[in-house]
Amino acid sequence: MRRNSALNDGTADASEVTPTGEPPSSVAEGVARRSAVAEEQEFLDVATARRDRLADHLQAELSSDALDALERARQRMLRQQYEELRRAREGLVFGRLDGLDGTVRHIGRVGLRSDGEDSEPLLVDWRAPAARPFYTATAVDPQGQARRRHIRTTGSAVVGVDDEPLDGTITAELVGEGALLAALDQRRTGRMSTAIATLQREQDDIIRAEATGPLIVQGGPGTGKTVVALHRVAYLLFAHPAMADQAVLVLGPSPRFLQYIAQVLPALGETAVVSATCDTLLPGIRVGRDESRLLAEIKGRALWQPALENYVTSLLPRPRELKLRWEGEFYVITAATVAQALASAVQGRPYHRARTAFAEQLHHILADAVAEQREALMDEMEEGFEDILARVDRGMQHDHHVGVRSTGSDVDGLLSEEEVENLRYRIAENATIARFIEAWWPTLDAETLLRDLLTDRTLLARFAPQLSTEEITAVSAEPAPWASSDIPLLDALADLLGEVEAPQPQGEFVADHARRQRDWVYGHVVIDEAQELSEMQWHMVLRRCPSRSITAVGDIDQAEAAHRHTTWAQAVQAVFGDRWTAAELTICYRTPREVMDLTEPVLNKAGSHNTPPRAVRSSGIPPWAVTITPAELAGAATRAVRQLQQRWHGGTVGVIAPADRIAALLAVLSDVPVLTATESKGLEWDATLLIDPQGIATEPRGWNGLYVALTRCTQELGQLVLT
C-alpha cells in the first residue's frame, strides 16, 4: 500500500478544525461577550414564556368541538398556528437588529406580540419585511441599522452571540460571516438543518424574488441551493397566503433526497407543501424497471409532446352521419351537424372532456330533432282539416280565458319548451344513447395507448418522424414495466385524455387533495437538482403550474442525466423559450477551500464554461489520497472509514464509489452510506471517502459525476486510488 499524500499520519484533532466560536482576545472582550449572552438569555426566556402561553391558549381553544363550517375553518387556522408555535421550540430566537434610531428588533422562527393588543412585536418573523435587513444590510449599505447580532442557541439556552457593526465600519465582503462559518463547522447529522440565521444576501435576494415567472438559479456545490429553495417556499407561503390554497410542489431528484430535506419545511411551520420526485407525480403509477441511457435520452426529448398531441387527435371520431333511435323512431343527424358539434366540443379540451361536451350537444340536437319531427307530423295531419282545426282553435281560445292550458303536446301535439327540456334530460339519462356515444367515442386508457404507440414501429414513424430508424427500433423493443422516462409520456397522455370523472377531494389539508389529483394546479413549484430534468419532465412541471410561478435550482455542471444539455438555455428552451429569469449563487459555504481547489481541472474535462463558486472557508485539512490494488480495497476502505468516524465522532461519514463497486463495499461497510456519485447529489457529510475516482470519471458523464463526488464534504476528503 503506497500513500501518495495524507494528513500527517492520517489523523487530526477535531477541535482544531471545528471551531465553536472565536475565543475572546482579551478579558474585556470576554466580559462583554458574557454580558451579551446574559442579555439575550433574558430575552429568550421572555419570548419562550410568551410562546408557551400562546400555545397553551391555542391548545385550549382547539379542545372545543367545531359545530359548523365556519367554526371548522377557524379550528383549522388555530391548529396551524398552534403547530407553528409548537415546532418553534428550537431556535425560537436567532437574531437582533439595532437601528441607527435606537430601535431594537429581535428576529425569530415565528412572530410574537407582547401582551396587549396594541403592543409592538416582541419577536419579528424572519419572513416579514421588517426582518429583511438582517440578511441584506452591509456596512456599505446599512439600511438604517447600526448593528446585527447573530444569536446561537441550544434548546432553551443561549450559547453564543456574534456582533457585526453596520454603522460605517467597512467589514469583510460576506455578511454575517462569523455565524455562518460557525454553523458550517457543526457536525453533520444526516438531516438538513434550517439555515434561517445564516442566509446571506445573494441567497436572500433569491428567496424574496418575485414569483411571477420561471426563476432558474445556477449554483455550484455548497452554495446553499437547497436551503435557498426551501426557505423560498416558506417565504412565499408567508408573503402570499393565497398560495397556500393551491399548495406548493417541491420536486427533488430521489426519495433519499426527499427524506434528507424532510425536516426543513415542517420546522419552518409550513403544511401546504407536497414533496415528490418526477417518478412519483402520477398517482397510481410506479417505475418498474431501469433502462439504458440511450432510451432515457430519446424519450426525454421535447418532440414527444407534439407527437402525443397528434396521436390523441388521430383518435378523435371523424364527422359522419349518425342514426339514433328514440322511442321506436330513427332520427338522422347529418354529417355537417356532427362536424359542427365536434368542432365546438373539441376546442382545446382534453379527449374525454370533449366527449362530454359533444354528448351534451348531441342530447340537445336529438331532442330538437324529436320536437321538429313531431311538428312535421302535426303539419301533415293539419292538411284537409283546416275547418275542424279552426273550430278547435276557437275552443282552445275559450278554454284559455277560463284558465285551461292551451299549449303542449296534450293540447296541440307540439312540445312546449318545458317538455323539450324534460326530453333532453331523459335522453341524457338514457343508457342506450350513452352506449351509442361510448361506442362511437370510446373511453381510452393512457397506459394502454402508450404501450400501443411505443411497441408499434408504424405508429412511431407516423407520429414521431424525427426519430431515426435505429431509434424507433430501440424504443419499440422495450419490455412492459414502466421506466422513469415513461412517466412524463404517461403524464402527457393522461393530460391530453383528461379525467373521465374528476376525483372528489377528501381530507383536511390542501396537500392531501393535491397528492391524489394528477391534474392539480399548484400555486408554485420548486425544483431542486433541476439540471437533471429532461424536456418532457419540464413539460410535467409546466402542466402543474401553468402560471409559470416556478423556482428551479441546480448546477448545470453537476448534470448526470442522459439528456445532452450543457447550459440552462438548452435545458428549458423547449418549454419556456426565452421567458425565464436567471440568477446565480457564487459563494461556496460548505466545501472547504482545500477541496474546491481540486475541482477546476475536473470541470474543464467536463466541458464546463462556468466559473466555480468561491470557497470562503478553510478546514485546515489537505485532501489525502492512498493508492491501493483492487485486492486491497475491502480492507483499506474499512480502515479508512473507521479512522474518519473516529476523527468526526458525532458527525457523518459518507463513501462514494463507481456503480460496479457498490455491492462489494456494502458487504464490508454496513454503518455508513455507500453511494454512487449520482445518489450522493445534494447530500453532505463531515468527511467523504472517495473510492476509485478514475472509475467514476469513466462512467457516463463521469467528469460531472466526479465533480459531484469531490464536493460532498464539509471538512475532510480522502481518496482510495486503484491501480
XYZ file of C-alpha atoms in Angstrom:
723
model
C 0.000 0.000 0.000
C 1.508 3.360 -1.066
C 0.471 6.682 0.469
C 0.560 9.480 -2.100
C -0.285 12.273 0.297
C -2.016 12.351 3.624
C -2.704 14.446 6.630
C 0.484 13.619 8.516
C -0.327 10.196 9.970
C -3.907 10.274 8.745
C -5.369 11.629 11.984
C -6.416 15.078 13.119
C -7.504 16.811 16.270
C -11.151 17.618 15.525
C -11.098 20.538 17.952
C -8.556 22.270 15.734
C -10.766 22.155 12.681
C -14.263 22.658 14.074
C -14.258 25.976 15.963
C -17.343 26.727 18.045
C -16.730 30.447 18.007
C -13.818 32.833 18.198
C -12.175 32.866 21.629
C -12.085 36.267 23.368
C -8.960 38.220 22.509
C -8.946 39.918 25.888
C -10.524 39.784 29.327
C -12.627 42.818 28.447
C -13.964 41.108 25.358
C -14.766 38.022 27.405
C -16.731 40.083 29.892
C -18.618 41.826 27.077
C -19.442 38.519 25.445
C -20.757 37.038 28.694
C -22.844 40.139 29.238
C -24.291 39.899 25.733
C -25.102 36.215 26.224
C -26.841 37.005 29.522
C -28.804 39.818 27.860
C -30.019 37.568 25.058
C -30.756 34.754 27.502
C -33.082 37.090 29.366
C -34.880 37.950 26.140
C -35.071 34.308 25.080
C -36.674 33.425 28.414
C -39.314 36.122 27.901
C -40.006 35.047 24.303
C -40.187 31.375 25.271
C -42.654 32.123 28.059
C -44.777 34.154 25.644
C -44.664 31.363 23.080
C -45.729 28.833 25.739
C -48.675 30.989 26.846
C -49.884 31.435 23.291
C -49.504 27.723 22.555
C -51.427 26.790 25.709
C -54.191 29.227 24.800
C -54.478 27.825 21.275
C -54.481 24.269 22.572
C -57.365 25.136 24.909
C -59.265 26.680 22.007
C -58.721 23.538 19.967
C -60.305 21.367 22.661
C -63.786 22.669 21.833
C -65.950 20.869 19.280
C -66.436 22.506 15.880
C -70.168 22.692 15.171
C -70.420 24.358 11.762
C -68.340 25.029 8.658
C -67.241 28.469 9.845
C -66.075 27.075 13.179
C -64.284 24.180 11.464
C -62.407 26.660 9.272
C -61.446 28.623 12.381
C -60.266 25.418 14.048
C -58.037 24.606 11.078
C -56.475 28.063 11.260
C -55.918 27.725 15.005
C -54.402 24.278 14.564
C -51.925 25.606 12.009
C -50.953 28.440 14.342
C -50.535 26.006 17.207
C -48.358 23.662 15.144
C -46.153 26.548 14.093
C -45.650 27.608 17.702
C -45.071 24.041 18.838
C -42.353 23.493 16.247
C -40.656 26.769 17.135
C -39.264 25.468 20.427
C -35.816 25.006 18.864
C -34.171 28.160 17.528
C -37.046 30.421 18.549
C -34.750 33.495 18.564
C -31.656 33.743 16.366
C -31.072 37.381 15.524
C -31.276 41.000 16.546
C -31.163 44.317 14.704
C -30.161 47.552 16.440
C -31.336 50.533 14.390
C -29.488 53.809 13.969
C -32.536 55.417 15.599
C -32.161 53.264 18.724
C -34.888 50.718 17.933
C -34.161 47.064 18.714
C -35.847 44.208 16.890
C -35.321 40.531 17.601
C -35.699 38.089 14.694
C -37.027 34.572 15.119
C -38.717 31.491 13.719
C -42.205 32.921 14.313
C -43.666 36.311 15.068
C -44.782 37.019 18.634
C -46.543 40.040 20.072
C -46.100 41.284 23.592
C -49.085 41.245 25.936
C -51.672 43.772 24.850
C -53.448 44.159 21.517
C -51.685 47.385 20.502
C -48.215 46.382 21.636
C -45.168 46.289 19.387
C -43.954 42.890 18.165
C -41.883 41.066 20.740
C -40.326 38.878 18.044
C -40.298 39.563 14.280
C -40.939 36.634 11.958
C -37.889 36.063 9.749
C -40.071 36.233 6.627
C -41.562 39.634 7.459
C -40.299 42.696 5.529
C -39.041 44.194 8.803
C -36.574 41.290 9.103
C -35.025 41.703 5.667
C -32.125 43.970 6.770
C -30.950 41.118 8.979
C -29.975 39.302 5.762
C -29.248 42.175 3.404
C -27.669 45.061 5.347
C -23.949 45.674 4.942
C -21.532 48.279 6.246
C -21.657 49.889 2.800
C -25.475 49.800 2.783
C -26.582 49.562 6.430
C -30.281 50.102 5.591
C -30.818 52.098 8.779
C -29.110 49.562 11.041
C -26.249 50.153 13.457
C -25.607 46.532 14.413
C -26.629 42.998 13.524
C -26.337 40.276 16.143
C -26.456 36.543 15.451
C -27.701 34.579 18.440
C -26.839 30.893 18.725
C -28.973 28.712 20.951
C -29.153 25.112 22.050
C -32.576 24.236 23.317
C -33.587 26.982 25.755
C -30.034 28.247 26.319
C -28.112 30.990 24.506
C -24.643 29.609 23.781
C -23.085 32.427 21.767
C -23.511 35.746 20.029
C -21.784 37.304 17.033
C -21.996 41.062 16.522
C -21.438 42.849 13.222
C -21.180 46.656 13.241
C -23.039 48.268 10.354
C -22.605 51.939 11.254
C -19.798 52.903 8.887
C -17.027 50.434 9.560
C -16.125 48.577 6.352
C -16.248 44.857 7.075
C -15.456 41.762 5.018
C -17.331 41.100 1.815
C -19.538 38.431 3.349
C -22.476 39.334 5.540
C -22.615 37.588 8.896
C -19.552 35.511 8.213
C -18.945 34.582 11.843
C -22.356 32.984 12.407
C -22.302 31.327 9.012
C -18.931 29.696 9.444
C -19.778 28.585 12.976
C -22.883 26.870 11.601
C -20.881 25.213 8.844
C -18.364 23.837 11.317
C -21.052 21.966 13.239
C -21.180 18.190 12.858
C -23.470 16.853 10.143
C -26.424 14.755 11.376
C -27.827 13.341 8.140
C -30.783 15.731 8.135
C -30.714 19.156 6.586
C -30.882 21.907 9.197
C -32.865 25.104 8.848
C -30.376 27.794 7.978
C -32.585 30.827 8.543
C -29.997 32.526 10.699
C -27.165 32.198 8.180
C -28.825 33.085 4.889
C -26.634 35.517 3.002
C -27.516 38.475 0.828
C -27.383 36.827 -2.592
C -29.381 33.933 -1.130
C -31.919 36.261 0.463
C -32.398 38.153 -2.811
C -33.433 34.890 -4.459
C -35.655 33.828 -1.556
C -37.619 37.074 -1.763
C -37.641 37.454 -5.560
C -40.943 37.928 -7.371
C -42.778 34.695 -8.160
C -44.335 35.803 -11.435
C -42.354 33.590 -13.809
C -39.693 30.891 -14.043
C -36.598 31.673 -11.972
C -33.608 29.453 -12.794
C -30.880 29.562 -10.142
C -27.396 28.326 -11.030
C -25.248 27.413 -8.057
C -22.180 25.247 -7.663
C -21.555 22.818 -4.798
C -22.063 24.179 -1.315
C -23.680 27.449 -2.388
C -26.847 26.693 -0.446
C -29.161 25.944 -3.381
C -31.423 23.603 -1.450
C -31.571 25.823 1.613
C -32.490 28.759 -0.628
C -35.161 26.776 -2.470
C -36.869 25.511 0.674
C -36.729 28.812 2.503
C -38.208 30.384 -0.603
C -41.173 28.021 -0.210
C -41.643 29.166 3.381
C -41.273 32.818 2.427
C -43.746 32.648 -0.466
C -46.362 30.910 1.666
C -45.878 33.600 4.294
C -45.862 36.550 1.873
C -48.667 35.214 -0.360
C -51.248 33.431 1.844
C -53.457 32.671 -1.167
C -50.685 30.434 -2.480
C -51.387 28.024 0.384
C -54.871 27.420 -1.043
C -53.245 25.828 -4.097
C -50.263 24.254 -2.291
C -46.623 24.329 -3.342
C -44.947 21.395 -5.066
C -41.328 20.598 -4.161
C -39.634 18.288 -6.664
C -36.428 16.522 -5.647
C -34.160 14.121 -7.527
C -34.711 10.993 -5.402
C -36.643 9.570 -2.413
C -33.399 9.576 -0.407
C -33.015 13.280 -1.025
C -36.620 13.977 -0.006
C -36.003 12.153 3.268
C -32.909 14.288 3.776
C -34.829 17.556 3.494
C -37.992 16.243 5.186
C -37.359 18.131 8.419
C -36.849 21.550 6.854
C -40.322 22.665 5.797
C -42.183 21.269 8.829
C -39.607 23.007 11.014
C -40.497 26.264 9.287
C -44.153 25.661 10.028
C -45.428 25.018 6.510
C -48.011 22.313 5.800
C -49.403 23.217 2.370
C -46.468 21.516 0.642
C -46.299 18.369 -1.492
C -42.856 16.820 -1.965
C -42.279 14.311 -4.739
C -39.974 13.161 -7.491
C -40.910 13.216 -11.160
C -41.326 9.430 -10.913
C -43.988 9.722 -8.203
C -46.029 12.608 -9.609
C -48.533 10.396 -11.407
C -50.917 8.808 -8.849
C -51.081 5.038 -9.087
C -48.097 4.706 -11.438
C -44.776 3.305 -10.288
C -41.455 2.778 -12.030
C -40.859 -0.952 -12.509
C -37.566 -1.180 -14.366
C -34.350 0.578 -15.254
C -33.482 1.353 -18.831
C -30.479 2.332 -20.886
C -29.273 5.903 -21.036
C -29.908 5.810 -24.779
C -33.619 5.131 -24.299
C -33.876 7.632 -21.470
C -32.364 10.319 -23.683
C -34.624 9.501 -26.632
C -37.816 9.523 -24.577
C -36.834 12.691 -22.730
C -36.843 14.817 -25.886
C -39.429 17.550 -26.374
C -40.535 16.016 -29.696
C -42.842 13.659 -27.775
C -45.183 16.436 -26.697
C -46.446 17.289 -30.204
C -46.175 13.621 -31.157
C -48.557 12.617 -28.370
C -50.874 15.541 -29.131
C -51.154 14.389 -32.757
C -51.572 10.794 -31.616
C -54.569 11.635 -29.422
C -56.049 13.907 -32.090
C -55.969 10.977 -34.513
C -58.148 9.019 -32.085
C -60.987 11.538 -32.145
C -64.068 10.342 -34.074
C -64.447 11.619 -37.621
C -67.592 13.511 -38.645
C -70.193 11.262 -40.245
C -73.951 10.865 -40.384
C -75.347 9.454 -37.138
C -78.571 7.465 -36.919
C -80.107 7.425 -33.439
C -83.188 5.588 -32.217
C -85.547 7.141 -29.721
C -88.832 5.595 -28.584
C -89.080 3.374 -31.640
C -88.281 6.077 -34.176
C -84.979 6.676 -36.005
C -83.508 10.158 -36.244
C -80.710 11.072 -38.660
C -78.119 13.664 -37.598
C -76.354 14.931 -40.696
C -72.586 14.768 -41.091
C -72.462 18.566 -41.304
C -74.279 18.921 -37.979
C -71.978 16.322 -36.391
C -68.896 18.130 -37.741
C -70.101 21.436 -36.296
C -70.783 19.844 -32.896
C -67.388 18.110 -32.932
C -65.513 21.319 -33.696
C -67.363 23.127 -30.921
C -66.766 20.309 -28.412
C -63.041 19.872 -29.022
C -61.746 23.486 -28.914
C -58.630 22.653 -26.893
C -60.427 20.343 -24.459
C -58.904 17.004 -23.426
C -60.279 13.956 -25.205
C -62.761 12.828 -22.533
C -63.968 16.325 -21.652
C -64.509 16.997 -25.330
C -66.634 13.842 -25.482
C -68.711 15.102 -22.546
C -69.220 18.431 -24.312
C -70.156 16.650 -27.546
C -72.607 14.376 -25.718
C -74.364 17.392 -24.226
C -74.706 18.922 -27.681
C -75.935 15.643 -29.134
C -78.617 15.409 -26.453
C -79.859 18.855 -27.478
C -79.661 18.023 -31.189
C -81.636 14.791 -30.732
C -84.249 16.486 -28.550
C -84.656 19.230 -31.142
C -84.913 16.575 -33.881
C -87.680 14.777 -31.960
C -89.551 18.052 -31.464
C -89.134 19.025 -35.134
C -90.339 15.618 -36.318
C -93.375 15.932 -34.033
C -94.101 19.356 -35.548
C -93.702 17.994 -39.080
C -96.180 15.189 -38.370
C -98.675 17.691 -36.999
C -98.281 19.820 -40.131
C -99.169 16.780 -42.270
C -102.185 15.963 -40.116
C -103.495 19.537 -40.412
C -103.837 19.307 -44.214
C -107.538 18.840 -45.113
C -108.741 19.553 -41.567
C -108.481 23.353 -41.573
C -112.166 23.888 -40.698
C -112.079 21.351 -37.887
C -108.855 22.788 -36.515
C -110.261 26.315 -36.737
C -113.188 25.292 -34.510
C -110.711 23.567 -32.190
C -108.614 26.725 -32.072
C -111.690 28.823 -31.183
C -112.500 26.309 -28.485
C -108.962 26.456 -27.109
C -109.137 30.244 -27.035
C -112.294 29.977 -24.945
C -110.598 27.468 -22.673
C -107.677 29.848 -22.313
C -109.988 32.534 -20.974
C -111.331 30.169 -18.338
C -107.846 29.058 -17.283
C -107.468 25.775 -19.222
C -103.937 25.030 -20.534
C -103.717 25.788 -24.254
C -100.207 24.669 -25.216
C -98.241 21.460 -25.009
C -98.377 18.029 -26.610
C -101.632 17.155 -24.856
C -103.342 20.159 -26.488
C -101.817 20.782 -29.913
C -99.424 17.844 -30.281
C -96.417 20.153 -30.161
C -93.804 20.043 -27.392
C -93.562 23.035 -25.083
C -90.177 24.417 -24.038
C -90.600 22.695 -20.691
C -91.364 19.388 -22.399
C -88.370 19.734 -24.723
C -86.133 20.370 -21.714
C -87.550 17.308 -19.983
C -86.940 15.323 -23.178
C -83.304 16.423 -23.192
C -82.926 15.253 -19.615
C -84.413 11.835 -20.425
C -82.131 11.488 -23.456
C -79.091 12.380 -21.318
C -80.061 9.722 -18.774
C -80.842 7.057 -21.359
C -78.481 4.063 -21.186
C -78.907 3.176 -24.863
C -77.857 6.653 -26.003
C -74.904 6.544 -23.592
C -73.763 3.183 -25.014
C -74.027 4.582 -28.533
C -71.799 7.562 -27.664
C -69.314 5.305 -25.849
C -69.066 3.029 -28.892
C -68.571 5.942 -31.273
C -66.284 7.926 -28.958
C -64.771 5.317 -26.610
C -63.121 5.817 -23.224
C -59.357 5.475 -23.572
C -56.645 4.464 -21.118
C -53.294 6.279 -21.097
C -51.241 3.194 -20.220
C -52.801 1.107 -22.991
C -52.373 3.894 -25.528
C -48.725 4.456 -24.672
C -47.919 0.754 -24.912
C -49.684 0.623 -28.277
C -47.627 3.556 -29.527
C -44.244 2.508 -28.167
C -44.489 -1.055 -29.487
C -45.744 -0.146 -32.965
C -42.985 0.995 -35.319
C -45.500 2.208 -37.883
C -47.210 4.461 -35.362
C -43.868 5.737 -34.097
C -42.733 6.589 -37.608
C -46.040 8.368 -38.261
C -46.252 10.478 -35.110
C -42.545 10.885 -34.258
C -40.922 11.254 -37.677
C -37.901 12.987 -36.104
C -36.747 9.628 -34.748
C -34.301 7.626 -36.830
C -34.994 4.029 -37.823
C -32.478 2.865 -35.223
C -34.111 4.954 -32.501
C -37.563 3.649 -33.398
C -36.225 0.103 -33.188
C -34.698 0.784 -29.774
C -37.922 2.298 -28.415
C -40.209 -0.415 -29.766
C -38.129 -3.209 -28.218
C -38.956 -2.195 -24.615
C -40.350 -4.635 -22.030
C -43.695 -3.983 -20.367
C -42.947 -2.392 -16.951
C -42.679 1.377 -16.965
C -39.292 3.071 -16.770
C -38.588 6.530 -15.368
C -38.623 8.154 -18.814
C -42.086 6.700 -19.494
C -43.686 8.652 -16.639
C -43.618 12.053 -18.432
C -45.072 10.403 -21.543
C -47.853 8.815 -19.485
C -48.479 12.139 -17.788
C -48.739 13.913 -21.131
C -51.190 11.315 -22.429
C -53.262 11.431 -19.233
C -53.438 15.206 -19.591
C -54.430 15.014 -23.252
C -57.134 12.457 -22.447
C -58.404 14.224 -19.325
C -60.270 12.644 -16.464
C -63.365 10.568 -17.208
C -64.720 11.688 -13.840
C -62.852 14.226 -11.748
C -61.938 12.801 -8.308
C -63.639 14.405 -5.339
C -61.250 15.998 -2.841
C -61.239 14.396 0.581
C -59.305 15.075 3.740
C -58.472 18.215 5.622
C -55.288 19.661 4.186
C -54.808 21.049 0.714
C -51.643 18.949 0.324
C -53.710 15.773 0.723
C -56.011 16.869 -2.111
C -53.105 17.776 -4.363
C -51.307 14.437 -3.900
C -54.357 12.486 -5.064
C -55.124 14.554 -8.152
C -52.947 14.261 -11.219
C -54.300 17.496 -12.681
C -53.915 19.608 -9.542
C -52.715 23.144 -10.346
C -50.158 24.350 -7.802
C -49.553 27.904 -6.668
C -45.801 27.469 -7.047
C -43.323 24.735 -7.942
C -39.804 24.474 -6.543
C -37.353 22.098 -8.231
C -34.073 21.033 -6.718
C -31.317 19.483 -8.863
C -33.237 20.895 -11.817
C -30.365 20.229 -14.202
C -31.411 16.559 -14.215
C -34.855 17.189 -15.739
C -35.471 16.124 -19.315
C -37.502 18.295 -21.646
C -40.550 16.069 -21.124
C -40.154 16.360 -17.346
C -40.138 20.140 -17.714
C -43.471 19.741 -19.509
C -44.724 17.806 -16.458
C -43.788 20.779 -14.306
C -45.497 23.311 -16.563
C -48.738 21.294 -16.591
C -48.860 21.526 -12.803
C -48.143 25.249 -12.762
C -49.448 26.913 -15.950
C -48.935 30.307 -14.293
C -45.169 29.566 -14.599
C -44.587 30.535 -10.975
C -41.582 28.235 -10.759
C -38.250 28.288 -8.936
C -35.620 25.841 -10.196
C -32.225 25.491 -8.568
C -29.328 23.366 -9.689
C -25.844 23.187 -11.078
C -25.662 22.514 -14.791
C -22.095 21.270 -14.248
C -23.353 18.510 -11.967
C -25.804 17.118 -14.541
C -25.635 13.353 -14.880
C -28.919 12.682 -16.645
C -28.998 11.138 -20.101
C -30.028 14.337 -21.873
C -27.335 16.379 -23.607
C -27.969 19.809 -22.108
C -24.873 21.700 -21.028
C -26.499 25.113 -20.484
C -29.716 26.224 -18.810
C -30.888 27.793 -22.056
C -30.732 24.384 -23.727
C -32.481 22.734 -20.778
C -35.561 24.991 -20.645
C -35.836 26.330 -24.197
C -38.401 23.736 -25.291
C -40.840 24.690 -22.518
C -40.132 28.305 -21.548
C -38.467 29.691 -24.658
C -36.738 32.906 -23.608
C -39.331 33.745 -20.933
C -37.333 32.929 -17.806
C -35.053 34.747 -15.398
C -31.552 33.648 -14.436
C -29.934 34.056 -11.018
C -26.645 32.775 -9.638
C -25.198 31.735 -6.294
C -21.468 32.397 -6.416
C -20.166 31.651 -2.919
C -19.409 28.147 -1.671
C -20.111 27.962 2.049
C -19.948 24.203 2.539
C -16.941 22.738 0.770
C -13.583 23.863 2.176
C -11.131 25.741 0.016
C -8.677 22.835 0.119
C -11.195 20.618 -1.696
C -12.555 23.242 -4.106
C -9.021 23.775 -5.388
C -9.222 20.257 -6.869
C -12.306 20.947 -8.963
C -11.136 23.269 -11.735
C -9.353 20.621 -13.859
C -12.316 18.272 -13.390
C -14.736 20.955 -14.591
C -12.544 21.647 -17.593
C -12.661 17.976 -18.562
C -16.443 18.059 -18.139
C -16.624 20.831 -20.745
C -17.898 23.474 -18.350
C -17.800 27.153 -19.219
C -18.880 28.289 -15.737
C -16.702 29.810 -13.071
C -16.543 27.568 -9.996
C -18.018 29.098 -6.835
C -15.619 30.817 -4.442
C -14.934 28.864 -1.270
C -14.957 31.112 1.793
C -13.628 28.813 4.449
C -10.716 26.528 5.121
C -10.907 23.346 7.173
C -7.139 23.205 7.551
C -7.141 19.608 6.308
C -5.481 18.935 2.935
C -7.237 16.271 0.863
C -5.355 12.992 1.020
C -5.052 10.008 -1.283
C -3.861 6.432 -0.857
C -3.012 4.157 -3.792
C -4.153 0.526 -3.464
C -4.752 -2.540 -5.595
C -8.281 -3.892 -6.172
C -7.471 -6.827 -3.877
C -6.743 -4.388 -1.038
C -9.981 -2.410 -1.473
C -12.146 -4.058 1.214
C -9.547 -3.792 3.953
C -8.378 -0.310 3.003
C -11.934 1.036 2.802
C -12.812 -0.442 6.205
C -9.760 1.078 7.874
C -10.227 4.475 6.261
C -13.880 4.656 7.272
C -13.086 3.713 10.881
C -10.411 6.413 11.073
C -12.756 9.033 9.651
C -15.519 8.035 12.069
C -13.139 8.435 14.993
C -11.990 11.845 13.834
C -15.532 13.029 13.200
C -17.293 11.440 16.126
C -20.820 12.861 16.385
C -20.803 13.803 12.709
C -21.211 11.849 9.498
C -19.014 9.986 7.024
C -20.040 9.053 3.501
C -18.500 6.748 0.888
C -18.788 7.384 -2.865
C -17.711 4.809 -5.450
C -18.352 3.712 -9.039
C -21.601 1.809 -9.511
C -19.851 -1.501 -10.193
C -18.082 -1.421 -6.791
C -21.090 -0.553 -4.607
C -22.180 -4.141 -3.860
C -18.721 -5.256 -2.718
C -18.319 -2.202 -0.496
C -21.754 -2.638 1.094
C -20.677 -6.124 2.144
C -17.954 -4.697 4.383
C -19.313 -1.222 5.232
C -22.659 -1.612 6.953
C -22.818 1.511 9.129
C -22.128 4.286 6.603
C -23.900 5.346 3.404
C -22.212 3.854 0.327
C -23.479 5.624 -2.777
C -22.758 6.283 -6.402
C -21.928 9.834 -7.435
C -25.464 10.242 -8.747
C -27.024 9.062 -5.486
C -24.836 11.407 -3.448
C -26.045 14.504 -5.236
C -27.371 17.129 -2.846
C -26.039 15.299 0.226
C -23.197 16.288 2.525
C -21.059 14.740 5.255
C -18.313 15.934 7.532
C -15.912 13.583 5.767
C -16.083 11.829 2.412
C -14.152 8.754 1.337
C -13.949 8.765 -2.449
C -13.110 5.360 -3.904
C -11.677 4.865 -7.394
C -12.148 8.418 -8.714
C -10.893 7.377 -12.149
C -13.580 4.697 -12.249
C -16.227 7.370 -11.608
C -14.748 9.510 -14.384
C -15.200 6.686 -16.907
C -18.934 6.365 -16.185
C -21.437 8.223 -18.417
C -20.976 11.951 -17.853
C -18.315 10.774 -15.443
C -16.399 14.039 -15.080
C -19.614 15.711 -13.964
C -20.105 12.857 -11.505
C -16.585 13.191 -10.167
C -17.200 16.915 -9.642
C -20.226 15.963 -7.528
C -18.308 13.350 -5.552
C -15.399 15.650 -4.743
C -17.634 18.316 -3.230
C -19.752 16.395 -0.708
C -17.606 17.018 2.397
C -17.629 19.951 4.774
C -14.278 19.130 6.405
C -12.184 16.260 5.056
C -11.781 14.430 1.755
C -9.927 11.138 1.432
C -9.423 9.124 -1.754
C -8.538 5.485 -2.408
C -6.947 5.379 -5.839
C -6.929 1.974 -7.549
C -4.065 0.803 -9.698
